[in-house]
CSV table of C-alpha atoms in Angstrom, one decimal:
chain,number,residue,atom,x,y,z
P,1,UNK,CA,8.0,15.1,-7.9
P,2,UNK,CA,10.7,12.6,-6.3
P,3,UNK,CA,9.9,9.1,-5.7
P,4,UNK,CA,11.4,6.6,-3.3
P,5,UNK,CA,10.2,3.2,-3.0
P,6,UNK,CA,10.7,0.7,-0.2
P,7,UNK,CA,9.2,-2.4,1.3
P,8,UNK,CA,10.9,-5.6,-1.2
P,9,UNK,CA,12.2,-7.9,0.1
P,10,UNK,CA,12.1,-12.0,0.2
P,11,UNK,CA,9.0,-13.8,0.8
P,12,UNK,CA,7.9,-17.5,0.4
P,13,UNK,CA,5.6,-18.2,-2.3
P,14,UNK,CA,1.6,-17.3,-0.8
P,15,UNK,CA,3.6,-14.3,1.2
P,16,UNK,CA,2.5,-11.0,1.0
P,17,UNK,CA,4.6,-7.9,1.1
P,18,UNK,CA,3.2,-4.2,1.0
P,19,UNK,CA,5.2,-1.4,-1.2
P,20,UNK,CA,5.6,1.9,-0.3
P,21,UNK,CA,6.6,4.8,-2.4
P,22,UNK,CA,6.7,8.2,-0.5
P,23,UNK,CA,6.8,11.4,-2.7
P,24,UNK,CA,8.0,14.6,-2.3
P,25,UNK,CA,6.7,18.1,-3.4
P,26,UNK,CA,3.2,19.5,-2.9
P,27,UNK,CA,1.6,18.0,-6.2
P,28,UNK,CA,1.6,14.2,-5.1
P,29,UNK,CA,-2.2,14.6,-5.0
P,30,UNK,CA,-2.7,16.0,-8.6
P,31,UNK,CA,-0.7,12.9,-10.0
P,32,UNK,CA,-1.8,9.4,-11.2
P,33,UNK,CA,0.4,6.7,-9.5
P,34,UNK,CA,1.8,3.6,-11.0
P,35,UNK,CA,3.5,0.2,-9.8
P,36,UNK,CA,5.7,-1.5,-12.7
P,37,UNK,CA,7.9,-4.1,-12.3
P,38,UNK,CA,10.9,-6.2,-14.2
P,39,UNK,CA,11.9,-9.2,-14.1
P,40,UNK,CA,15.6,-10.5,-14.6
P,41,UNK,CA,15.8,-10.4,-18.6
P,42,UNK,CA,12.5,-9.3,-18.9
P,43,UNK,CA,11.0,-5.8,-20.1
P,44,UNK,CA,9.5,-3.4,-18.0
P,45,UNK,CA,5.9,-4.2,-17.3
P,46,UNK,CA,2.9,-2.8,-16.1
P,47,UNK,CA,1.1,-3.8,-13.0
P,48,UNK,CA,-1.0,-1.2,-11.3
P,49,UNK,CA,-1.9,2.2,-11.2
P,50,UNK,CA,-4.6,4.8,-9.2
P,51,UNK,CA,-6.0,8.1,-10.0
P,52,UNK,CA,-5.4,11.3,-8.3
P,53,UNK,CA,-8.4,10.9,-6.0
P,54,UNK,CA,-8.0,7.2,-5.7
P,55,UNK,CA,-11.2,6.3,-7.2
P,56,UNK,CA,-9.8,4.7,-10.2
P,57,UNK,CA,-7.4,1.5,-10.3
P,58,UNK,CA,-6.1,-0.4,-13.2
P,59,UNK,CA,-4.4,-3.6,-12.6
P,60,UNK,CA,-2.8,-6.4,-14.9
P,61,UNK,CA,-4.4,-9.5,-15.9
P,62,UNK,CA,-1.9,-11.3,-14.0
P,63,UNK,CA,-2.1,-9.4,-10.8
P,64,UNK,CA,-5.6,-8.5,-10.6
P,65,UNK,CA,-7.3,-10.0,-7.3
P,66,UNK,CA,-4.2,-10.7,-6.0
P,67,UNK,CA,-2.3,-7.0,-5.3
P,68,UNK,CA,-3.8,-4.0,-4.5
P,69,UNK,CA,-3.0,-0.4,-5.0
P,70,UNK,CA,-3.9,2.9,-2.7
P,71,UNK,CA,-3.0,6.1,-1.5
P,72,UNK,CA,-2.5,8.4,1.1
P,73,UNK,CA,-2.6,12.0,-0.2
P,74,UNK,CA,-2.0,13.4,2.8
P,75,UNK,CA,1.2,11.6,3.4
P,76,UNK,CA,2.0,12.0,-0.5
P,77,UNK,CA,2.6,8.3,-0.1
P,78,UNK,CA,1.0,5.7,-3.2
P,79,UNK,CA,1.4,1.5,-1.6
P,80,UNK,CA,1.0,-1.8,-2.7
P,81,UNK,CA,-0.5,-5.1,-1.3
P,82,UNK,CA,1.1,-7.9,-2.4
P,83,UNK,CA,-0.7,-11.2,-1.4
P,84,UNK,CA,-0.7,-14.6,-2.5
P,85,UNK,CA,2.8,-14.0,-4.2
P,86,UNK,CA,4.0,-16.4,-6.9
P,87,UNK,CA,7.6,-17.2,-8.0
P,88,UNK,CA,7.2,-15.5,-11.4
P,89,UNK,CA,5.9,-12.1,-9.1
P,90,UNK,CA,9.9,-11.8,-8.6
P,91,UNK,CA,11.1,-8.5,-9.8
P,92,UNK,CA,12.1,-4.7,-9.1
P,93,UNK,CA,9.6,-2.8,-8.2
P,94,UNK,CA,9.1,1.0,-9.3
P,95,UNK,CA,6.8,3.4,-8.9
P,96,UNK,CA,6.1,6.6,-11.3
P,97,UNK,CA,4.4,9.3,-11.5
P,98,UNK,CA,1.7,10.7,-14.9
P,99,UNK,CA,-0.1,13.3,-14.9
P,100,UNK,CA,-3.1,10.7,-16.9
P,101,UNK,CA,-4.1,7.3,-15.6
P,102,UNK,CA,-2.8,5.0,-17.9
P,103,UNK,CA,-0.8,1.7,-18.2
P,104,UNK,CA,1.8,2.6,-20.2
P,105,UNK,CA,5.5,3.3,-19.3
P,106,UNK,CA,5.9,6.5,-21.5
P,107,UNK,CA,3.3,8.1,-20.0
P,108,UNK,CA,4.7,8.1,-16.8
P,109,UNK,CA,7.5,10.7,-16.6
P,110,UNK,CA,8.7,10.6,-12.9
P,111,UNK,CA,10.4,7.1,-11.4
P,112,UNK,CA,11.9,6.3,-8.3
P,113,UNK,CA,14.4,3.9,-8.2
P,114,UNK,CA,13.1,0.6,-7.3
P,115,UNK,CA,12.8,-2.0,-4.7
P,116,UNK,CA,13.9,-5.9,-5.5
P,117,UNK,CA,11.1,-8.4,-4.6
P,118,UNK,CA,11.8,-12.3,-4.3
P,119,UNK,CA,9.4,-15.0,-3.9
P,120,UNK,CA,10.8,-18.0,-3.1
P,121,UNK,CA,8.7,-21.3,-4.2
């Protein structure tokens, strides 16, 4: 599966932006979808993922109640809803693809290629 994401952009601190990350291939729907960001200097961390049905979300301490993930399996499409954005929320954005749900990065084995998001304080 290929993955494109799309959406960042620059926001003002309590912004919200929503993610996109549209997927080719007809086995989008048999795939666990994750959101992982990184920071300028920072590693690669997790922030959000949902199983293949949709009916299971993990989310990062430091994101939880504040962003929310979904998909659309019929327009092999995974988003993300950004609200209440913070400064320290400023990263590139990637999505990926596992075939488990999980939160970590080596489980994932398909990326797309990232979108930059700014928050401005």
């Amino acid at each position: 599966v290929q993955l494109q994401a799309s959406g960042g952009g620059l926001v003002q601190a309590g912004g919200s932006l929503r993610l996109s990350c549209a997927a080719s291939g007809r086995t989008f729907s048999s795939y666990v979808m994750g959101w992982f960001r990184q920071a300028p200097g920072k590693e690669r961390e997790f922030v959000a993922a949902i199983s293949w049905s949709g009916g299971r979300t993990l989310y990062a301490d430091s994101v939880k109640g504040r962003f929310t993930i979904s998909r659309d399996n019929a327009l092999n499409t995974v988003y993300l809803q950004m609200n209440s954005l913070k400064p320290e929320d400023t990263a590139v954005y990637y999505c990926a693809a596992a075939p488990v749900l999980g939160t970590r990065g080596r489980d994932y084995d398909h990326w797309g290629q990232g979108t930059l998001v700014t928050v401005s304080s």
